[in-house]
PDB file of C-alpha atoms and ligand atoms in Angstrom:
ATOM      1  CA  MET A   1     122.016  86.965  90.462  1.00  0.00           C
ATOM      2  CA  ALA A   2     118.310  87.471  89.819  1.00  0.00           C
ATOM      3  CA  ARG A   3     116.742  88.150  93.288  1.00  0.00           C
ATOM      4  CA  GLU A   4     113.223  89.065  92.375  1.00  0.00           C
ATOM      5  CA  GLY A   5     112.370  86.718  89.353  1.00  0.00           C
ATOM      6  CA  ASN A   6     111.757  88.079  85.985  1.00  0.00           C
ATOM      7  CA  PRO A   7     109.823  91.368  86.678  1.00  0.00           C
ATOM      8  CA  VAL A   8     108.181  90.874  83.239  1.00  0.00           C
ATOM      9  CA  HIS A   9     106.206  87.986  84.554  1.00  0.00           C
ATOM     10  CA  ARG A  10     105.480  89.574  87.871  1.00  0.00           C
ATOM     11  CA  SER A  11     102.430  91.877  87.335  1.00  0.00           C
ATOM     12  CA  ILE A  12      99.640  90.348  89.336  1.00  0.00           C
ATOM     13  CA  LEU A  13      98.472  92.541  92.303  1.00  0.00           C
ATOM     14  CA  PRO A  14      97.477  90.749  95.545  1.00  0.00           C
ATOM     15  CA  PRO A  15      94.165  89.430  95.316  1.00  0.00           C
ATOM     16  CA  GLN A  16      91.304  90.633  97.786  1.00  0.00           C
ATOM     17  CA  GLU A  17      91.363  87.430  99.641  1.00  0.00           C
ATOM     18  CA  LEU A  18      94.909  87.622 100.575  1.00  0.00           C
ATOM     19  CA  LEU A  19      94.712  91.181 101.642  1.00  0.00           C
ATOM     20  CA  ASP A  20      91.869  90.423 103.876  1.00  0.00           C
ATOM     21  CA  ASP A  21      94.012  87.357 105.239  1.00  0.00           C
ATOM     22  CA  LEU A  22      97.052  89.545 105.791  1.00  0.00           C
ATOM     23  CA  CYS A  23      94.898  92.110 107.446  1.00  0.00           C
ATOM     24  CA  SER A  24      93.339  90.115 109.876  1.00  0.00           C
ATOM     25  CA  ARG A  25      96.425  88.084 110.706  1.00  0.00           C
ATOM     26  CA  PHE A  26      99.033  90.905 111.013  1.00  0.00           C
ATOM     27  CA  VAL A  27      96.656  93.772 111.945  1.00  0.00           C
ATOM     28  CA  LEU A  28      93.304  92.871 113.395  1.00  0.00           C
ATOM     29  CA  ASN A  29      94.588  90.193 115.706  1.00  0.00           C
ATOM     30  CA  ALA A  30      97.556  92.655 117.005  1.00  0.00           C
ATOM     31  CA  PRO A  31      97.428  93.193 120.767  1.00  0.00           C
ATOM     32  CA  GLU A  32      95.323  96.358 121.581  1.00  0.00           C
ATOM     33  CA  GLU A  33      98.145  98.489 122.434  1.00  0.00           C
ATOM     34  CA  GLU A  34      99.747  97.978 118.905  1.00  0.00           C
ATOM     35  CA  LEU A  35      96.591  99.684 117.504  1.00  0.00           C
ATOM     36  CA  GLN A  36      96.626 102.868 119.358  1.00  0.00           C
ATOM     37  CA  SER A  37      98.683 104.812 116.731  1.00  0.00           C
ATOM     38  CA  PHE A  38      99.062 104.888 113.117  1.00  0.00           C
ATOM     39  CA  GLU A  39     102.878 104.497 113.693  1.00  0.00           C
ATOM     40  CA  ARG A  40     102.283 101.144 115.399  1.00  0.00           C
ATOM     41  CA  ILE A  41      99.628 100.247 112.903  1.00  0.00           C
ATOM     42  CA  LEU A  42     102.305 100.923 110.013  1.00  0.00           C
ATOM     43  CA  PHE A  43     104.842  98.471 111.812  1.00  0.00           C
ATOM     44  CA  LEU A  44     102.071  95.954 111.608  1.00  0.00           C
ATOM     45  CA  VAL A  45     101.568  96.399 107.867  1.00  0.00           C
ATOM     46  CA  GLU A  46     105.420  96.441 107.335  1.00  0.00           C
ATOM     47  CA  GLN A  47     105.312  92.886 108.930  1.00  0.00           C
ATOM     48  CA  ALA A  48     102.500  91.964 106.422  1.00  0.00           C
ATOM     49  CA  HIS A  49     104.696  93.375 103.617  1.00  0.00           C
ATOM     50  CA  TRP A  50     107.632  91.192 104.759  1.00  0.00           C
ATOM     51  CA  PHE A  51     105.267  88.181 104.763  1.00  0.00           C
ATOM     52  CA  TYR A  52     104.001  89.194 101.185  1.00  0.00           C
ATOM     53  CA  GLU A  53     107.624  89.599  99.809  1.00  0.00           C
ATOM     54  CA  ASP A  54     109.232  86.334 101.641  1.00  0.00           C
ATOM     55  CA  ASN A  55     106.312  84.130 101.328  1.00  0.00           C
ATOM     56  CA  THR A  56     103.645  84.934  98.835  1.00  0.00           C
ATOM     57  CA  MET A  57     106.025  86.359  96.278  1.00  0.00           C
ATOM     58  CA  GLU A  58     108.381  83.418  96.622  1.00  0.00           C
ATOM     59  CA  LYS A  59     105.750  80.870  96.149  1.00  0.00           C
ATOM     60  CA  ASN A  60     103.862  82.747  93.262  1.00  0.00           C
ATOM     61  CA  SER A  61     106.490  83.811  90.576  1.00  0.00           C
ATOM     62  CA  ASN A  62     103.721  86.139  88.943  1.00  0.00           C
ATOM     63  CA  MET A  63     103.075  88.220  91.900  1.00  0.00           C
ATOM     64  CA  LYS A  64     103.989  92.024  91.612  1.00  0.00           C
ATOM     65  CA  PRO A  65     106.765  93.459  93.679  1.00  0.00           C
ATOM     66  CA  LEU A  66     105.590  96.202  95.796  1.00  0.00           C
ATOM     67  CA  SER A  67     106.977  99.279  97.834  1.00  0.00           C
ATOM     68  CA  LEU A  68     105.912  99.338 101.475  1.00  0.00           C
ATOM     69  CA  ARG A  69     104.214 102.641 100.271  1.00  0.00           C
ATOM     70  CA  GLU A  70     102.259 100.834  97.648  1.00  0.00           C
ATOM     71  CA  PHE A  71     101.403  97.870 100.005  1.00  0.00           C
ATOM     72  CA  ALA A  72     100.185 100.059 102.564  1.00  0.00           C
ATOM     73  CA  SER A  73      97.559 101.678 100.139  1.00  0.00           C
ATOM     74  CA  LEU A  74      96.442  98.397  99.217  1.00  0.00           C
ATOM     75  CA  MET A  75      95.859  97.256 102.659  1.00  0.00           C
ATOM     76  CA  PHE A  76      94.050 100.587 103.606  1.00  0.00           C
ATOM     77  CA  GLN A  77      91.914 100.299 100.425  1.00  0.00           C
ATOM     78  CA  SER A  78      90.888  96.803 101.303  1.00  0.00           C
ATOM     79  CA  CYS A  79      90.830  96.419 105.071  1.00  0.00           C
ATOM     80  CA  ALA A  80      87.539  97.796 106.389  1.00  0.00           C
ATOM     81  CA  ALA A  81      88.977  98.795 109.583  1.00  0.00           C
ATOM     82  CA  LEU A  82      91.756 100.973 107.758  1.00  0.00           C
ATOM     83  CA  ARG A  83      89.598 102.157 104.831  1.00  0.00           C
ATOM     84  CA  PRO A  84      88.239 105.220 106.508  1.00  0.00           C
ATOM     85  CA  TYR A  85      91.716 106.620 106.651  1.00  0.00           C
ATOM     86  CA  ILE A  86      92.694 105.988 103.174  1.00  0.00           C
ATOM     87  CA  ALA A  87      92.219 109.538 102.283  1.00  0.00           C
ATOM     88  CA  HIS A  88      95.210 110.345 104.822  1.00  0.00           C
ATOM     89  CA  ILE A  89      97.530 107.570 103.705  1.00  0.00           C
ATOM     90  CA  ASP A  90     100.191 109.966 102.343  1.00  0.00           C
ATOM     91  CA  ASP A  91     100.396 111.797 105.617  1.00  0.00           C
ATOM     92  CA  ILE A  92     100.321 108.671 107.625  1.00  0.00           C
ATOM     93  CA  TYR A  93     103.095 107.062 105.599  1.00  0.00           C
ATOM     94  CA  LYS A  94     105.160 110.371 105.945  1.00  0.00           C
ATOM     95  CA  ASP A  95     104.592 110.298 109.696  1.00  0.00           C
ATOM     96  CA  PHE A  96     105.636 106.667 109.847  1.00  0.00           C
ATOM     97  CA  THR A  97     109.043 107.271 108.154  1.00  0.00           C
ATOM     98  CA  THR A  98     109.775 110.259 110.316  1.00  0.00           C
ATOM     99  CA  TYR A  99     108.953 108.513 113.487  1.00  0.00           C
ATOM    100  CA  LYS A 100     111.256 105.581 112.005  1.00  0.00           C
ATOM    101  CA  THR A 101     114.190 108.022 112.223  1.00  0.00           C
ATOM    102  CA  SER A 102     113.600 108.893 115.965  1.00  0.00           C
ATOM    103  CA  VAL A 103     113.455 105.324 117.086  1.00  0.00           C
ATOM    104  CA  PRO A 104     116.816 104.546 118.693  1.00  0.00           C
ATOM    105  CA  VAL A 105     119.236 102.221 116.904  1.00  0.00           C
ATOM    106  CA  THR A 106     121.882  99.722 118.390  1.00  0.00           C
ATOM    107  CA  GLY A 107     124.229  97.231 116.689  1.00  0.00           C
ATOM    108  CA  ALA A 108     127.791  96.366 116.893  1.00  0.00           C
ATOM    109  CA  ILE A 109     131.269  97.173 115.545  1.00  0.00           C
ATOM    110  CA  ILE A 110     132.947  93.762 115.108  1.00  0.00           C
ATOM    111  CA  LEU A 111     136.573  93.811 114.855  1.00  0.00           C
ATOM    112  CA  ASP A 112     138.907  90.948 113.701  1.00  0.00           C
ATOM    113  CA  LEU A 113     141.820  89.775 115.851  1.00  0.00           C
ATOM    114  CA  SER A 114     144.153  92.476 114.705  1.00  0.00           C
ATOM    115  CA  HIS A 115     141.732  95.370 114.833  1.00  0.00           C
ATOM    116  CA  GLU A 116     142.520  96.028 111.201  1.00  0.00           C
ATOM    117  CA  ARG A 117     139.105  94.990 109.897  1.00  0.00           C
ATOM    118  CA  CYS A 118     135.548  95.379 110.685  1.00  0.00           C
ATOM    119  CA  LEU A 119     132.362  93.932 109.649  1.00  0.00           C
ATOM    120  CA  LEU A 120     129.962  95.569 107.518  1.00  0.00           C
ATOM    121  CA  VAL A 121     126.771  94.557 105.925  1.00  0.00           C
ATOM    122  CA  LYS A 122     125.095  95.406 102.891  1.00  0.00           C
ATOM    123  CA  GLY A 123     121.406  96.058 102.195  1.00  0.00           C
ATOM    124  CA  TRP A 124     119.373  94.135  99.780  1.00  0.00           C
ATOM    125  CA  LYS A 125     118.143  96.341  97.128  1.00  0.00           C
ATOM    126  CA  VAL A 126     120.458  96.883  94.087  1.00  0.00           C
ATOM    127  CA  GLY A 127     122.751  99.871  94.737  1.00  0.00           C
ATOM    128  CA  ALA A 128     122.328  99.718  98.674  1.00  0.00           C
ATOM    129  CA  SER A 129     125.185 100.737 100.921  1.00  0.00           C
ATOM    130  CA  TRP A 130     127.331  98.922 103.463  1.00  0.00           C
ATOM    131  CA  SER A 131     126.621  99.658 107.166  1.00  0.00           C
ATOM    132  CA  PHE A 132     127.233  98.276 110.480  1.00  0.00           C
ATOM    133  CA  PRO A 133     125.084  95.433 111.458  1.00  0.00           C
ATOM    134  CA  ARG A 134     122.394  97.467 113.451  1.00  0.00           C
ATOM    135  CA  GLY A 135     118.808  98.267 113.890  1.00  0.00           C
ATOM    136  CA  LYS A 136     115.948  99.916 115.532  1.00  0.00           C
ATOM    137  CA  LYS A 137     115.236  99.033 119.322  1.00  0.00           C
ATOM    138  CA  SER A 138     111.776  97.395 119.733  1.00  0.00           C
ATOM    139  CA  LYS A 139     109.500  98.625 122.412  1.00  0.00           C
ATOM    140  CA  ASP A 140     111.008  98.410 126.136  1.00  0.00           C
ATOM    141  CA  GLU A 141     114.012  96.288 124.732  1.00  0.00           C
ATOM    142  CA  GLU A 142     117.412  97.117 126.436  1.00  0.00           C
ATOM    143  CA  ASP A 143     120.281  98.656 124.150  1.00  0.00           C
ATOM    144  CA  HIS A 144     122.433  95.683 124.394  1.00  0.00           C
ATOM    145  CA  HIS A 145     119.472  93.169 123.762  1.00  0.00           C
ATOM    146  CA  CYS A 146     118.499  95.024 120.587  1.00  0.00           C
ATOM    147  CA  ALA A 147     122.407  94.961 119.392  1.00  0.00           C
ATOM    148  CA  THR A 148     122.677  91.142 119.997  1.00  0.00           C
ATOM    149  CA  ARG A 149     119.253  90.684 118.219  1.00  0.00           C
ATOM    150  CA  GLU A 150     120.074  93.050 115.314  1.00  0.00           C
ATOM    151  CA  VAL A 151     123.455  91.479 114.694  1.00  0.00           C
ATOM    152  CA  TRP A 152     122.159  87.968 115.061  1.00  0.00           C
ATOM    153  CA  GLU A 153     119.453  88.773 112.370  1.00  0.00           C
ATOM    154  CA  GLU A 154     121.820  90.388 109.957  1.00  0.00           C
ATOM    155  CA  THR A 155     124.925  88.214 110.292  1.00  0.00           C
ATOM    156  CA  GLY A 156     123.862  84.946 112.121  1.00  0.00           C
ATOM    157  CA  PHE A 157     126.426  85.775 114.802  1.00  0.00           C
ATOM    158  CA  ASP A 158     126.059  85.666 118.582  1.00  0.00           C
ATOM    159  CA  VAL A 159     127.956  88.538 120.313  1.00  0.00           C
ATOM    160  CA  SER A 160     126.044  88.061 123.643  1.00  0.00           C
ATOM    161  CA  LYS A 161     129.340  86.581 125.341  1.00  0.00           C
ATOM    162  CA  LEU A 162     131.595  88.999 123.990  1.00  0.00           C
ATOM    163  CA  LEU A 163     129.595  92.162 124.463  1.00  0.00           C
ATOM    164  CA  LYS A 164     130.902  94.501 127.019  1.00  0.00           C
ATOM    165  CA  LEU A 165     128.272  96.788 128.489  1.00  0.00           C
ATOM    166  CA  ASP A 166     130.335  99.800 128.616  1.00  0.00           C
ATOM    167  CA  ASP A 167     132.262  99.395 125.578  1.00  0.00           C
ATOM    168  CA  TYR A 168     130.389 101.362 122.766  1.00  0.00           C
ATOM    169  CA  LEU A 169     130.419 104.192 120.643  1.00  0.00           C
ATOM    170  CA  GLU A 170     127.269 106.489 120.523  1.00  0.00           C
ATOM    171  CA  VAL A 171     126.206 109.462 118.390  1.00  0.00           C
ATOM    172  CA  VAL A 172     123.030 111.383 118.108  1.00  0.00           C
ATOM    173  CA  ILE A 173     121.990 112.521 114.763  1.00  0.00           C
ATOM    174  CA  GLY A 174     118.781 114.791 114.811  1.00  0.00           C
ATOM    175  CA  GLN A 175     116.118 112.757 116.941  1.00  0.00           C
ATOM    176  CA  GLN A 176     118.114 109.299 116.666  1.00  0.00           C
ATOM    177  CA  ARG A 177     120.476 108.106 119.155  1.00  0.00           C
ATOM    178  CA  ILE A 178     122.845 105.473 117.542  1.00  0.00           C
ATOM    179  CA  ARG A 179     124.886 102.989 119.945  1.00  0.00           C
ATOM    180  CA  LEU A 180     127.292 100.652 118.504  1.00  0.00           C
ATOM    181  CA  TYR A 181     129.026  98.254 121.066  1.00  0.00           C
ATOM    182  CA  ILE A 182     132.552  97.352 120.036  1.00  0.00           C
ATOM    183  CA  ILE A 183     133.119  93.540 119.620  1.00  0.00           C
ATOM    184  CA  SER A 184     136.831  92.863 119.252  1.00  0.00           C
ATOM    185  CA  GLY A 185     138.749  89.942 118.367  1.00  0.00           C
ATOM    186  CA  VAL A 186     136.552  88.015 116.011  1.00  0.00           C
ATOM    187  CA  SER A 187     138.341  85.528 113.772  1.00  0.00           C
ATOM    188  CA  ASN A 188     138.355  86.212 110.164  1.00  0.00           C
ATOM    189  CA  ASP A 189     137.419  82.612 109.552  1.00  0.00           C
ATOM    190  CA  THR A 190     133.823  83.012 111.097  1.00  0.00           C
ATOM    191  CA  VAL A 191     131.202  81.977 109.055  1.00  0.00           C
ATOM    192  CA  PHE A 192     128.358  84.690 108.620  1.00  0.00           C
ATOM    193  CA  ALA A 193     124.802  84.603 107.103  1.00  0.00           C
ATOM    194  CA  PRO A 194     121.774  86.559 107.743  1.00  0.00           C
ATOM    195  CA  LYS A 195     118.717  85.046 109.485  1.00  0.00           C
ATOM    196  CA  THR A 196     116.203  87.434 107.789  1.00  0.00           C
ATOM    197  CA  LYS A 197     115.210  87.305 104.210  1.00  0.00           C
ATOM    198  CA  ARG A 198     115.533  90.261 101.866  1.00  0.00           C
ATOM    199  CA  GLU A 199     117.440  92.577 104.404  1.00  0.00           C
ATOM    200  CA  ILE A 200     121.068  91.576 103.887  1.00  0.00           C
ATOM    201  CA  SER A 201     122.814  90.710 100.535  1.00  0.00           C
ATOM    202  CA  GLU A 202     126.399  90.486 101.474  1.00  0.00           C
ATOM    203  CA  ILE A 203     128.545  90.466 104.769  1.00  0.00           C
ATOM    204  CA  LYS A 204     132.196  91.527 104.443  1.00  0.00           C
ATOM    205  CA  TRP A 205     135.208  92.403 106.480  1.00  0.00           C
ATOM    206  CA  HIS A 206     136.341  96.010 105.694  1.00  0.00           C
ATOM    207  CA  MET A 207     139.739  97.803 106.570  1.00  0.00           C
ATOM    208  CA  VAL A 208     139.291 100.158 109.006  1.00  0.00           C
ATOM    209  CA  ASP A 209     141.790 102.340 107.367  1.00  0.00           C
ATOM    210  CA  GLU A 210     139.686 102.640 104.095  1.00  0.00           C
ATOM    211  CA  LEU A 211     136.347 103.583 105.787  1.00  0.00           C
ATOM    212  CA  PRO A 212     135.245 107.323 105.189  1.00  0.00           C
ATOM    213  CA  MET A 213     136.166 109.940 107.678  1.00  0.00           C
ATOM    214  CA  ALA A 214     133.772 112.618 106.247  1.00  0.00           C
ATOM    215  CA  SER A 215     136.405 114.760 104.957  1.00  0.00           C
ATOM    216  CA  THR A 216     134.514 116.155 102.165  1.00  0.00           C
ATOM    217  CA  GLU A 217     130.737 116.464 102.864  1.00  0.00           C
ATOM    218  CA  MET A 218     128.829 115.835 106.096  1.00  0.00           C
ATOM    219  CA  SER A 219     126.515 113.315 104.399  1.00  0.00           C
ATOM    220  CA  LEU A 220     125.136 110.149 106.247  1.00  0.00           C
ATOM    221  CA  LEU A 221     125.504 108.265 102.835  1.00  0.00           C
ATOM    222  CA  ASN A 222     128.879 108.655 101.330  1.00  0.00           C
ATOM    223  CA  ARG A 223     131.699 106.919  99.499  1.00  0.00           C
ATOM    224  CA  GLY A 224     134.994 105.952 101.081  1.00  0.00           C
ATOM    225  CA  PRO A 225     138.181 106.267  99.332  1.00  0.00           C
ATOM    226  CA  THR A 226     137.674 103.087  97.390  1.00  0.00           C
ATOM    227  CA  GLY A 227     134.534 104.546  95.904  1.00  0.00           C
ATOM    228  CA  VAL A 228     132.366 102.034  97.942  1.00  0.00           C
ATOM    229  CA  LYS A 229     129.058 103.271  99.428  1.00  0.00           C
ATOM    230  CA  TYR A 230     128.599 103.355 102.976  1.00  0.00           C
ATOM    231  CA  PHE A 231     125.580 104.387 104.960  1.00  0.00           C
ATOM    232  CA  MET A 232     125.940 105.976 108.577  1.00  0.00           C
ATOM    233  CA  VAL A 233     129.536 104.727 108.825  1.00  0.00           C
ATOM    234  CA  TRP A 234     131.651 107.912 109.094  1.00  0.00           C
ATOM    235  CA  PRO A 235     130.567 109.494 112.335  1.00  0.00           C
ATOM    236  CA  PHE A 236     132.078 106.397 114.083  1.00  0.00           C
ATOM    237  CA  VAL A 237     135.179 106.114 112.081  1.00  0.00           C
ATOM    238  CA  ARG A 238     137.343 108.670 114.045  1.00  0.00           C
ATOM    239  CA  PRO A 239     136.398 107.531 117.705  1.00  0.00           C
ATOM    240  CA  LEU A 240     136.886 103.984 116.362  1.00  0.00           C
ATOM    241  CA  ARG A 241     140.372 104.698 115.367  1.00  0.00           C
ATOM    242  CA  ALA A 242     141.012 106.261 118.873  1.00  0.00           C
ATOM    243  CA  TRP A 243     139.491 103.296 120.667  1.00  0.00           C
ATOM    244  CA  ILE A 244     141.672 100.872 118.448  1.00  0.00           C
ATOM    245  CA  SER A 245     144.886 103.022 119.205  1.00  0.00           C
ATOM    246  CA  LYS A 246     143.977 102.790 122.997  1.00  0.00           C
ATOM    247  CA  GLN A 247     144.046  98.820 122.658  1.00  0.00           C
ATOM    248  CA  ILE A 248     147.806  98.486 123.526  1.00  0.00           C
ATOM    249  CA  PRO A 249     147.768  94.841 124.225  1.00  0.00           C
ATOM    250  CA  THR A 250     146.235  93.686 121.233  1.00  0.00           C
ATOM    251  CA  ARG A 251     148.040  96.165 118.922  1.00  0.00           C
ATOM    252  CA  GLY A 252     150.256  94.439 116.354  1.00  0.00           C
ATOM    253  CA  CYS A 253     148.383  91.267 116.752  1.00  0.00           C
ATOM    254  CA  LYS A 254     147.979  89.706 113.221  1.00  0.00           C
ATOM    255  CA  ASP A 255     145.252  87.463 112.111  1.00  0.00           C
ATOM    256  CA  ASP A 256     146.706  84.950 109.719  1.00  0.00           C
ATOM    257  CA  SER A 257     143.703  83.205 108.968  1.00  0.00           C
ATOM    258  CA  SER A 258     142.749  83.669 105.341  1.00  0.00           C
ATOM    259  CA  ILE A 259     140.353  86.717 104.497  1.00  0.00           C
ATOM    260  CA  LYS A 260     136.961  85.144 103.564  1.00  0.00           C
ATOM    261  CA  ASP A 261     134.410  87.508 102.031  1.00  0.00           C
ATOM    262  CA  THR A 262     131.279  86.010 103.157  1.00  0.00           C
ATOM    263  CA  VAL A 263     129.021  86.758 100.114  1.00  0.00           C
ATOM    264  CA  VAL A 264     125.710  85.466 101.015  1.00  0.00           C
ATOM    265  CA  PRO A 265     123.167  84.400  98.203  1.00  0.00           C
ATOM    266  CA  VAL A 266     120.122  85.075  99.010  1.00  0.00           C
ATOM    267  CA  ALA A 267     126.775 104.995 117.788  1.00  0.00           C
ATOM    268  CA  ALA A 268     128.065 108.746 124.221  1.00  0.00           C
ATOM    269  CA  GLU A 269     130.858 109.158 122.235  1.00  0.00           C
ATOM    270  CA  VAL A 270     131.085 112.856 122.706  1.00  0.00           C
ATOM    271  CA  PRO A 271     130.998 114.443 118.916  1.00  0.00           C
ATOM    272  CA  GLY A 272     134.557 115.607 118.129  1.00  0.00           C
ATOM    273  CA  LYS A 273     135.245 118.996 116.640  1.00  0.00           C
ATOM    274  CA  SER A 274     134.704 117.895 113.137  1.00  0.00           C
ATOM    275  CA  PHE A 275     131.287 116.795 114.137  1.00  0.00           C
ATOM    276  CA  ARG A 276     130.281 120.157 115.601  1.00  0.00           C
ATOM    277  CA  ASP A 277     129.022 121.550 112.099  1.00  0.00           C
ATOM    278  CA  PHE A 278     127.197 118.575 111.235  1.00  0.00           C
ATOM    279  CA  LYS A 279     123.808 119.425 109.975  1.00  0.00           C
ATOM    280  CA  PHE A 280     120.879 116.999 110.463  1.00  0.00           C
ATOM    281  CA  ASP A 281     119.328 116.417 106.644  1.00  0.00           C
ATOM    282  CA  LEU A 282     115.892 114.860 107.446  1.00  0.00           C
ATOM    283  CA  VAL A 283     114.932 114.723 103.666  1.00  0.00           C
ATOM    284  CA  GLU A 284     118.175 112.712 102.861  1.00  0.00           C
ATOM    285  CA  ILE A 285     117.620 110.523 105.794  1.00  0.00           C
ATOM    286  CA  LEU A 286     113.885 109.713 104.830  1.00  0.00           C
ATOM    287  CA  GLN A 287     114.949 109.141 101.327  1.00  0.00           C
ATOM    288  CA  ILE A 288     117.854 106.852 102.139  1.00  0.00           C
ATOM    289  CA  LEU A 289     115.568 104.762 104.548  1.00  0.00           C
ATOM    290  CA  GLU A 290     113.022 104.388 101.948  1.00  0.00           C
ATOM    291  CA  GLU A 291     115.123 103.746  98.901  1.00  0.00           C
ATOM    292  CA  ASN A 292     118.463 102.768  99.888  1.00  0.00           C
ATOM    293  CA  LEU A 293     118.762 100.963 102.942  1.00  0.00           C
ATOM    294  CA  CYS A 294     116.595  97.980 102.346  1.00  0.00           C
TER     295      CYS A 294
HETATM  296  P1  LIG B 301     114.296  97.013 109.577  1.00  0.00           P
HETATM  297  O1  LIG B 301     114.235  95.918 110.457  1.00  0.00           O
HETATM  298  O2  LIG B 301     113.220  98.046 109.368  1.00  0.00           O
HETATM  299  O3  LIG B 301     115.225  97.963 110.051  1.00  0.00           O
HETATM  300  O4  LIG B 301     114.840  96.302 108.299  1.00  0.00           O
HETATM  301  P2  LIG B 301     116.316  97.816 111.087  1.00  0.00           P
HETATM  302  O5  LIG B 301     116.886  96.548 111.037  1.00  0.00           O
HETATM  303  O6  LIG B 301     117.450  99.076 111.036  1.00  0.00           O
HETATM  304  O7  LIG B 301     115.635  98.127 112.450  1.00  0.00           O
HETATM  305  C1  LIG B 301     115.481  97.402 107.210  1.00  0.00           C
HETATM  306  C2  LIG B 301     114.924  96.958 105.784  1.00  0.00           C
HETATM  307  O8  LIG B 301     115.093  95.518 105.498  1.00  0.00           O
HETATM  308  C3  LIG B 301     113.355  96.926 105.814  1.00  0.00           C
HETATM  309  O9  LIG B 301     112.949  98.183 105.442  1.00  0.00           O
HETATM  310  C4  LIG B 301     113.119  95.980 104.656  1.00  0.00           C
HETATM  311  O10 LIG B 301     113.341  96.455 103.252  1.00  0.00           O
HETATM  312  C5  LIG B 301     114.341  94.885 104.995  1.00  0.00           C
HETATM  313  N1  LIG B 301     113.773  93.751 105.890  1.00  0.00           N
HETATM  314  C6  LIG B 301     114.215  93.734 107.201  1.00  0.00           C
HETATM  315  N2  LIG B 301     113.337  92.510 107.615  1.00  0.00           N
HETATM  316  C7  LIG B 301     113.573  91.946 108.946  1.00  0.00           C
HETATM  317  C8  LIG B 301     112.812  92.077 106.528  1.00  0.00           C
HETATM  318  C9  LIG B 301     112.061  90.640 106.567  1.00  0.00           C
HETATM  319  O11 LIG B 301     111.935  89.857 107.241  1.00  0.00           O
HETATM  320  N3  LIG B 301     111.512  90.520 105.117  1.00  0.00           N
HETATM  321  C10 LIG B 301     111.755  91.366 104.184  1.00  0.00           C
HETATM  322  N4  LIG B 301     111.291  90.996 102.902  1.00  0.00           N
HETATM  323  N5  LIG B 301     112.433  92.594 104.304  1.00  0.00           N
HETATM  324  C11 LIG B 301     113.083  92.595 105.466  1.00  0.00           C
HETATM  325 MG1  LIG B 302     117.762  94.714 111.287  1.00  0.00          MG
END
């Protein structure tokens, strides 16, 4: 499936007029408090970038695909209010990616009726990894609201009525707290489809038994026994298995409905013993966030 159109024909940079329009729409018209720091401003630039990808590029088959870094440079060059800071764009961008890794993340581990499978989503870019549906908290957003929103955005499934406030696993990795609510008993027949564009490429049930347990290397991006690539999955697998084994009433409950791979076109669990040696690899996380997850 060609996601981006033919790259040969995509060579036109966004014209000045478009950049001016995006700058005033997404940056200059933002509420005052959003303009108080470059971290917040970069989130606005990211919104403009998504608009460029999802609307401009979709309507114009010759527009060039740009990374957020490239797009941010263009915005800083063309927007009069940002231009004085263009010399610092490298540092501004680096601070932004570092800041992103400190924003708390919440999401859900969705289990089927048998508790043998859990739902994972795959990022958009070629070679992306599988992860639990999850995402960064917005300003002043409650954990469970963020989890419900992110799961809805990434899978189109509403967990709000199934979510139990005390049923979650949580890990802290470096600066980042990751909380995943356990949502159990979702039918394999459920149809999933993301609400956002170009964030999620596939949604699929995965066997819990086949998820990586971090036996080899303490990496956040690793491969499971089947060779499949996972991102930030393993820290949850051991506590998840422990949680499942405690669910006596539902054990042995088989879900006989056919398993459909829904392919879409378009973590205070106390760290266990094995987690104590974990070393936070900031470089790797930043790299993955930039290149892999999306
Ligand atoms: P995110 O919302 O920054 O992360 O999305 P979070 O869900 O972990 O909080 C992760 C990545 O998905 C981004 O860096 C983008 O590459 C991609 N992405 C997410 N959204 C919501 C969009 C969108 O609306 N449009 C496009 N084009 N990409 C998106
Ligand atoms: Mg998301």
